[in-house]
Structures are given as structure tokens and as C-alpha cells.
Coordinates of C-alpha atoms in Angstrom, one line a residue:
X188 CA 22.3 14.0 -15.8
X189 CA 18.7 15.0 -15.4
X190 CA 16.2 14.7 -12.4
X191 CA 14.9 11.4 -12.9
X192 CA 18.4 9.8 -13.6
X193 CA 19.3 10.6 -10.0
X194 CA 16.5 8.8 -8.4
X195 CA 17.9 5.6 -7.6
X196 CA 20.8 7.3 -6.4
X197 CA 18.5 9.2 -3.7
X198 CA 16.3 6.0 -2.9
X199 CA 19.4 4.1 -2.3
X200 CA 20.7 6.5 0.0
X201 CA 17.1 6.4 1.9
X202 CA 17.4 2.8 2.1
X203 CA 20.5 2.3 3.2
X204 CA 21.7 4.7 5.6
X205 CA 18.0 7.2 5.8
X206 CA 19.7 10.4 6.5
X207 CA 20.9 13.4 4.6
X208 CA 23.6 12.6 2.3
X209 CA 25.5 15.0 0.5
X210 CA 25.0 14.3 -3.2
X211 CA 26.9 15.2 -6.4
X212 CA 23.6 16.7 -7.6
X213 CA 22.7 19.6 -5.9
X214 CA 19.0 19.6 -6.8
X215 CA 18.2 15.9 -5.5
X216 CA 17.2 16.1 -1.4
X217 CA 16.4 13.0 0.9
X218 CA 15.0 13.8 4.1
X219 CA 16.5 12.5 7.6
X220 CA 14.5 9.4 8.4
X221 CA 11.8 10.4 11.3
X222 CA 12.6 7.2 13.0
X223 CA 8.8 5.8 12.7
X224 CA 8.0 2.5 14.5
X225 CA 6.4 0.3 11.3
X226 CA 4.9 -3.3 11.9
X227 CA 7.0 -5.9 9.9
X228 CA 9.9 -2.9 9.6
X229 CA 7.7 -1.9 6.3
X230 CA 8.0 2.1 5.0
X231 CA 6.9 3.7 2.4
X232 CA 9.7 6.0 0.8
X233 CA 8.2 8.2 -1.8
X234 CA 10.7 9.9 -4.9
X235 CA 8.9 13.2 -6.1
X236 CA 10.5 13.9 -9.7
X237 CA 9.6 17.4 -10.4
X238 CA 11.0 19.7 -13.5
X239 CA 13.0 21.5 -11.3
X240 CA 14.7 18.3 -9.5
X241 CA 13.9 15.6 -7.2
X242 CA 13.0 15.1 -3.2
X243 CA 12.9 11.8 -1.4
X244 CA 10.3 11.5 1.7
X245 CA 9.5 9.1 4.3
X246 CA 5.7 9.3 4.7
X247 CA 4.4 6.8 7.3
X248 CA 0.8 7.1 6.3
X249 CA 0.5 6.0 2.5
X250 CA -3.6 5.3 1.3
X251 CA -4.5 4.5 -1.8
X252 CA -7.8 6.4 -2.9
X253 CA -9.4 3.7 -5.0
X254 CA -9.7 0.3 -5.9
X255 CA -6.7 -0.8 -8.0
X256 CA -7.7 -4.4 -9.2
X257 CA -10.6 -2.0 -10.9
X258 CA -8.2 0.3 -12.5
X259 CA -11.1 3.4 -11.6
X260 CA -8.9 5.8 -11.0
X261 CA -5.7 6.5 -10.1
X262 CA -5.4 9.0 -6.9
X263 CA -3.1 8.4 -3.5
X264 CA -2.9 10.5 -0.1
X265 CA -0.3 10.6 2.1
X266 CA 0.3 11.9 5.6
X267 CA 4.1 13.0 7.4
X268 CA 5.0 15.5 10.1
X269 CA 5.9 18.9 8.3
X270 CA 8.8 18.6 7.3
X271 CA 11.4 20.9 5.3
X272 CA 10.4 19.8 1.6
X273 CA 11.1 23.2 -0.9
X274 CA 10.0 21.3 -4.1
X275 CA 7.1 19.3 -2.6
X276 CA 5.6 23.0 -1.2
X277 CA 6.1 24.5 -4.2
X278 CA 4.1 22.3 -5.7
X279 CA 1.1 22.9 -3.1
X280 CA 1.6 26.7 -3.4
X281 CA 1.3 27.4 -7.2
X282 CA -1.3 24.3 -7.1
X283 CA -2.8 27.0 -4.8
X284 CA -1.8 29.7 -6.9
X285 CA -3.2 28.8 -10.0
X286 CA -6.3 27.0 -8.7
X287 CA -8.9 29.5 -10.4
X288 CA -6.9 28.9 -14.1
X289 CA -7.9 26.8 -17.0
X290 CA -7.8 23.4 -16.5
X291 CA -5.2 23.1 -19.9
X292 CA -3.1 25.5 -18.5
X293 CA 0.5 24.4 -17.3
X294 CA 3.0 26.0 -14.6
X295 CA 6.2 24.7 -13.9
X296 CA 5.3 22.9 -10.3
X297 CA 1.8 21.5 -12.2
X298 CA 2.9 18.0 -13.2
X299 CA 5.4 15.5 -11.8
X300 CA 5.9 12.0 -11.0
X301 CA 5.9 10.2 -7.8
X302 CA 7.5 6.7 -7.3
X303 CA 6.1 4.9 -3.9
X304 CA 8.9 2.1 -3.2
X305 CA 7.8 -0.2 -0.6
X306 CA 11.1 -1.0 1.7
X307 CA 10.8 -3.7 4.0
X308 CA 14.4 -3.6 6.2
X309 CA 17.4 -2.4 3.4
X310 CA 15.2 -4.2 0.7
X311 CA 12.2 -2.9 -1.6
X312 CA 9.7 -5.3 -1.9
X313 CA 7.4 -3.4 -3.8
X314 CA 6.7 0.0 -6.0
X315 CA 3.9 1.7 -7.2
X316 CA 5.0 4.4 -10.4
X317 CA 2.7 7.2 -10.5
X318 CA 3.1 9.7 -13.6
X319 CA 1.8 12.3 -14.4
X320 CA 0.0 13.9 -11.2
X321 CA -0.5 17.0 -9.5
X322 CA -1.6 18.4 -6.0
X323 CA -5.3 18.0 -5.6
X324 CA -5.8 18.7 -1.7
X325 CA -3.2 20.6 1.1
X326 CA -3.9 20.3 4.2
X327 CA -2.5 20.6 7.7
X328 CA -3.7 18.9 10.8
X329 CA -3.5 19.2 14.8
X330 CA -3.4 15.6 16.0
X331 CA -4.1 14.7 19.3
X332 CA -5.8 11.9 22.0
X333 CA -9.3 14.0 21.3
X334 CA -9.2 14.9 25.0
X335 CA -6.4 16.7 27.4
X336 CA -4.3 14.0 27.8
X337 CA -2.2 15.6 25.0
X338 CA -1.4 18.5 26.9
X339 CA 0.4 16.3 29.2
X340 CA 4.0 15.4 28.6
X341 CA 4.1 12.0 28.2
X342 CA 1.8 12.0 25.5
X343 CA 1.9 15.2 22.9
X344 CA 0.5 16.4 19.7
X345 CA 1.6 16.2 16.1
X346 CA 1.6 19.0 13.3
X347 CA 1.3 16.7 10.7
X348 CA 1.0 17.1 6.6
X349 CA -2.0 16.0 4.4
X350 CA -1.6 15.4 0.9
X351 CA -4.3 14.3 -1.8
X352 CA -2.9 13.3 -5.5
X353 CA -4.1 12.9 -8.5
X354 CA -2.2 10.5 -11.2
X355 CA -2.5 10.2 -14.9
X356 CA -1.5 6.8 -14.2
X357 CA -0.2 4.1 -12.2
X358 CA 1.9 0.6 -12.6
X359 CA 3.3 -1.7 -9.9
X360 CA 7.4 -2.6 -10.4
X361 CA 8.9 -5.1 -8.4
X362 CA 12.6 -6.8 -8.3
X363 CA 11.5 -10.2 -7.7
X364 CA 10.3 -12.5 -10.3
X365 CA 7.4 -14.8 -10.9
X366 CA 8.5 -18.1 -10.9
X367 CA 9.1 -19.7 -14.5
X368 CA 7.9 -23.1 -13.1
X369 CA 5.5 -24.6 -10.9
X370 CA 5.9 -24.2 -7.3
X371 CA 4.7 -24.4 -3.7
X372 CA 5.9 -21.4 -1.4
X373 CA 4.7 -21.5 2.7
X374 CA 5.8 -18.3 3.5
X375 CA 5.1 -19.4 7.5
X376 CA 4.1 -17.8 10.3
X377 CA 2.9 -14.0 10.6
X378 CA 4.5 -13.5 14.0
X379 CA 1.4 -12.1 15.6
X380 CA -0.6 -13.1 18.8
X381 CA -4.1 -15.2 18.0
X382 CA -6.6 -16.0 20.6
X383 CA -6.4 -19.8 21.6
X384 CA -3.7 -19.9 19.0
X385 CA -6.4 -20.2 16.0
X386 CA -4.8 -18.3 13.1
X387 CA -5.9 -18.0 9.4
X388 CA -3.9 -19.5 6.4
X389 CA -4.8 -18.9 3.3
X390 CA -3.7 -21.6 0.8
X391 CA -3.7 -20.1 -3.2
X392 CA -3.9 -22.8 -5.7
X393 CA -2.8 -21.0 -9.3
X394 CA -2.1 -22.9 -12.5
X395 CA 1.3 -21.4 -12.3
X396 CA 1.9 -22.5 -8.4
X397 CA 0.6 -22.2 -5.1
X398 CA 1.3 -20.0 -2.4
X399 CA 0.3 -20.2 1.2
X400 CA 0.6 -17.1 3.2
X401 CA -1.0 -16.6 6.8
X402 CA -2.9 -13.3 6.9
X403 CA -4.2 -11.7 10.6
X404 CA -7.2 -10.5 9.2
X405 CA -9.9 -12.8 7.6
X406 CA -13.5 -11.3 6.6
X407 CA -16.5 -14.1 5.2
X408 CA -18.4 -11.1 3.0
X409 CA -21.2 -12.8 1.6
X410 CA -22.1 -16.4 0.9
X411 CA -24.2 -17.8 3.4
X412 CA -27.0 -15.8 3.4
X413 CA -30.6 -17.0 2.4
X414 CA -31.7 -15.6 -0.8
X415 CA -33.4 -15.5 -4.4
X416 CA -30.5 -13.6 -5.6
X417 CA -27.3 -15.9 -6.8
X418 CA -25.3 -15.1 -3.8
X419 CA -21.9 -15.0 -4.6
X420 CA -18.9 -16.1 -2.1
X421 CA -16.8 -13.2 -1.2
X422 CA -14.4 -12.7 1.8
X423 CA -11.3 -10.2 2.8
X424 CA -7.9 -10.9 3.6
X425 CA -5.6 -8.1 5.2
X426 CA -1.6 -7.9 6.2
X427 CA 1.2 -6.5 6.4
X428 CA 2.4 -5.3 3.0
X429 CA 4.6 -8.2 1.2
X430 CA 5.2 -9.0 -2.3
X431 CA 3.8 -12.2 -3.3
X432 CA 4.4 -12.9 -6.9
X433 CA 1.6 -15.4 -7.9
X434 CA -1.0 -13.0 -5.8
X435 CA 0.1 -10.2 -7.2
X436 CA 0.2 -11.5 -11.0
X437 CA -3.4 -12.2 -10.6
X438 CA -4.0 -8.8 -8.9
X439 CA -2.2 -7.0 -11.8
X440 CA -4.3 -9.2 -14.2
X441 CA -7.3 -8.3 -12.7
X442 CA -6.5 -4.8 -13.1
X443 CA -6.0 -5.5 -16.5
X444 CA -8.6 -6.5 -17.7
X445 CA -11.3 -4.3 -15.8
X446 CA -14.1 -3.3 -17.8
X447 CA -13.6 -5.6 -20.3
X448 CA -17.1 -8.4 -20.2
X449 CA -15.6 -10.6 -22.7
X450 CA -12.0 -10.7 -20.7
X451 CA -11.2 -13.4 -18.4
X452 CA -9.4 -13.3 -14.9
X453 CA -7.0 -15.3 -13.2
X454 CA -9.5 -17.7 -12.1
X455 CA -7.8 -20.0 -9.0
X456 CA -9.1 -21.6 -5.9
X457 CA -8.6 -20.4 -2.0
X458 CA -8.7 -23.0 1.0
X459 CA -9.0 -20.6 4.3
X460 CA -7.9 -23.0 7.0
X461 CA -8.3 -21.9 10.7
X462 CA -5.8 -23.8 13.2
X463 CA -3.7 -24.4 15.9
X464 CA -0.7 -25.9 16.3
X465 CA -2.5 -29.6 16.6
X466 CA -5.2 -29.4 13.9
X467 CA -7.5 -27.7 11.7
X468 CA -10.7 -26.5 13.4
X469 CA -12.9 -25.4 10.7
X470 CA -12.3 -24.3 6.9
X471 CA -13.4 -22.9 3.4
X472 CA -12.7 -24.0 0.4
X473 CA -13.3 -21.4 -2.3
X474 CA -13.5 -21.9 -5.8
X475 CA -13.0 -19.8 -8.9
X476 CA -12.1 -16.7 -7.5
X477 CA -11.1 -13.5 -8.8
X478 CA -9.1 -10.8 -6.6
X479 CA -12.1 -7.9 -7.3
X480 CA -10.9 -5.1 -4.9
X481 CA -7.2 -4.3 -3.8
X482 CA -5.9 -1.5 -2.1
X483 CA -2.7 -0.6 -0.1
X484 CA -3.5 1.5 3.0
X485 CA -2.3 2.1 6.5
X486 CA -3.7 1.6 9.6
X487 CA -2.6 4.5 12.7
X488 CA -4.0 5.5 16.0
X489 CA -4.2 9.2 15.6
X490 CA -1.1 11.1 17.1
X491 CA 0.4 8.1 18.7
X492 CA 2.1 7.2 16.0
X493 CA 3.8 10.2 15.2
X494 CA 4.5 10.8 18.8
X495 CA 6.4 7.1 19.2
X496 CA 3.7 5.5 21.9
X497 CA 2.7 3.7 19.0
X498 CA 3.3 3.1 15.5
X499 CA 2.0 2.3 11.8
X500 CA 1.2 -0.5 10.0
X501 CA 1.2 -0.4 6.4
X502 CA -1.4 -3.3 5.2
X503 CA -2.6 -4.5 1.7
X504 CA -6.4 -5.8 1.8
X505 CA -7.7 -7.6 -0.5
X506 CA -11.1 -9.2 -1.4
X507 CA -11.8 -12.1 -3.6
X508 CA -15.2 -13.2 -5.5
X509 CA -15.5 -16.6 -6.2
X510 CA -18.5 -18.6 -7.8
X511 CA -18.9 -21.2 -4.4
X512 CA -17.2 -22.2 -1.5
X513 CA -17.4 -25.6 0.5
X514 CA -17.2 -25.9 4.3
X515 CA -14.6 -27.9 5.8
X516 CA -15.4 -29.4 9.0

């Protein structure tokens, strides 16, 4: 069986029991999981196919290094204490070793592929398949509180990994389905704390369905503004990483068709409702709109979250263009 057929077999073992498991293939290794507290129970578990076999890796800190709905580029860095990882380091040494040779020239360690599979609890909800990449930055990193407080024993430092890559390219696989007929999900309450109560839902009308998902984080861009310049609408969502399917149809469209003038999107209309549990206090009602930047990242608090005070939380943001919006009062 070769490397890449033992990969679910390793990513199954991650997600269901995340410890070392004795496989029937000696050159497939999954770390012990580090035990990281994630917001919404979300991790990313990253499979590193190389020539010579594969390693499986909990990284907590997962960033994607450009815009996907653009399809620019196709680069990722991630972040982990050090950790024993004999193939991964390989890689970083003869990426090291080799750094002053020809650009065509190959070594053994040079190229592999990297899935990033999304698990929420025992499920994956989401996975980005990178082929094709190599090392492009090793570093390693004292973090601390930026002051003494570290030293102390309550609080604490962390030796942690950084790792830049470079990919060939990139495609997002998922186990869920879009819906073959039109629907209306409400995928309900976030579960975080709002001041006076006054939370943002965001309500997606596509021609396919609609989808209303309540996001923490809402951003108005542009749109307001006085000026001679058509001002387009443009505002930000962020959350916890989820798989949506009618979002993230139009997100993979968008991506799709980057570049191309005489292409058209996903065009579909937003209404960003802010309310409390007895009404709606004010609104937006945005119309063809585009998702124009996407990217998975995750937000951390230096060492804390390495050190358990804190934790991570890995969030997709996501901005939208649309040709107007309408107030609603």
C-alpha cells in the first residue's frame, strides 16, 4: 500500500481517539494530541504525504497566506509546540540544505502534499488539499507575556514551531453536500456573550436556498461615505470555522472564476439584521453581492494558548462587495 493510501487510516485515528496508535504501516506517524483548548471544539489536523511516508499533526495555529476567493496564490503557515516530527524536519533541513541549488533541481524531502482537515468534535467539516508544496520558511520562536510574568509559574513560556509553505495548488473537499433543492437553513445561535444582547445575523438569499448563520464579528467597509467615486458597499463577516454549503459554493465560485472580466459570480443578496431577543434594532439589506476576499486564519494570544490559560480560535472571515445596500430602520 503506498503513503497516500494510508492517510485516512492516520486521520481517522487523530480523530477518533488523537493519540499514538500502533499502525500496520510502519512509515505513517500521528502525533499524541497536545490537548489544545479550541473555541467551538474546531482543530486543524494536518496529513503531510511525503515520498518517504506520511505524519499526521495537530497544529493549533493554521493561516492562510492569501486571499482564496482570488485564487493569488496558494501559500499556508502554520504554528505547533516542537514536537517529535522525523519527516516534517527532514523536510526543513534539506529545504535548508539545498537552499543555494537550482530552482529545477529536485531532492527527495523537496515536494509533498499536505491535507488540512478541519475537525469539529469526531467530525471533519472541512478540508483544504494542498499539492505540490515545499518548505519556504523554518522558524523557531520563544513565546512569552512580553514582560516577566512568564518567568513566574503560573504563567510560562512556549518553544513553539513556525512553518511557511508554498503550494502548487489548492482545492477545498468536504463530506456534506449542497442541497439538490431549494431550502432555508437557521443554523441558530453562536453561543457567545453580546453586549445588551444585540447580536448580528446574517440572512443569505441564493437562487439555490437561503442560509442564515449568526456571525460575532460584523465590519460595514465602505458604503456610506461621501464621494465622486461610485462607492461600492462592502462589509466583513468573521466566525468560527463551519461548513456552510450554499456560502461556500459561492466562495469556491468566486475563486473560480478570478481573473476572468467576462465571468460572472454568484450574485445573491445579504440582510445583516442586529437584534435582541424582542426585535430588530437596525439592519442592512445588501444587494448583489459577491464573496471578494476569503481566508481561514486563527486568532491566539501569544503563549497563552499554548500554555492552557487560554486557547485558539480558528475563524473564517470573509468580505462581500455588493452593488448597494438599503438601511433598515
Amino acid at each position: 500500500m503506498t503513503c497516500k493510501n494510508t492517510t485516512n487510516i492516520a486521520i481517522l485515528s487523530i480523530i477518533a481517539v488523537l493519540t499514538i496508535t500502533p499502525f500496520a504501516f510502519s512509515n505513517t506517524l500521528a502525533e499524541e494530541s497536545k490537548g489544545y483548548k479550541m473555541v467551538g471544539d474546531v482543530s486543524p489536523v494536518l496529513t503531510f504525504t511525503f515520498r518517504e511516508g506520511v505524519e499526521v499533526y495537530e497544529f493549533p495555529v493554521f493561516e492562510m497566506g492569501e486571499n482564496f476567493a482570488q485564487n493569488s496564490g496558494t501559500s499556508f503557515s502554520v504554528e505547533g509546540t516542537v514536537t517529535k516530527s522525523p519527516l516534517l524536519h527532514k523536510a526543513m533541513d534539506e529545504a535548508y540544505k539545498y537552499r543555494f541549488s537550482n530552482a529545477a533541481f529536485d531532492h527527495q524531502f523537496k515536494y509533498f502534499d499536505v491535507d488540512a482537515n478541519f475537525v469539529k468534535g469526531d467530525k471533519s467539516i472541512l478540508t483544504l488539499d494542498y499539492n505540490n508544496c515545499r518548505i519556504e520558511n523554518y522558524q523557531i520562536e520563544t513565546l512569552d507575556s512580553n514582560d516577566y510574568e512568564s518567568y513566574f509559574k503560573g504563567v510560562g513560556f512556549a518553544i513553539v514551531d513556525k512553518i511557511d509553505f508554498v503550494c502548487s495548488g489548492v482545492k477545498i473537499t468536504n463530506v456534506e453536500k449542497s442541497p439538490s433543492s431549494k431550502t432555508m437553513t437557521d443554523y441558530g445561535s453562536s453561543g457567545f456573550n453580546f453586549a445588551n444582547d444585540v447580536k448580528p445575523l446574517a440572512t443569505f438569499k441564493f437562487d439555490s436556498g437561503i442560509e442564515k448563520i449568526e456571525f460575532p464579528v460584523f465590519d460595514l467597509i465602505s458604503g456610506y461615505q461621501e464621494s465622486t467615486d461610485n462607492v461600492v458597499a462592502q462589509f466583513q463577516l468573521e466566525g468560527v470555522l463551519d461548513y456552510y454549503p450554499l456560502l461556500y459554493n459561492a466562495i469556491e465560485k468566486s475563486r473560480q472564476v478570478s481573473g476572468i472580466s467576462s465571468a460572472s459570480h454568484i450574485d445573491f443578496d445579504v440582510l445583516v439584521e442586529f437584534a435582541n431577543s424582542d426585535s430588530t434594532l437596525r439592519g442592512f439589506d445588501f444587494k448583489d453581492c459577491r464573496v471578494s476576499d476569503f481566508e481561514i486564519t486563527t486568532q491566539k494570544d501569544k503563549e497563552e494558548g499554548f500554555t492552557g490559560k487560554s486557547g485558539f480560535a480558528l475563524v473564517h472571515r470573509l468580505t462581500f462587495t455588493c452593488s448597494g445596500l438599503a438601511p433598515v430602520n
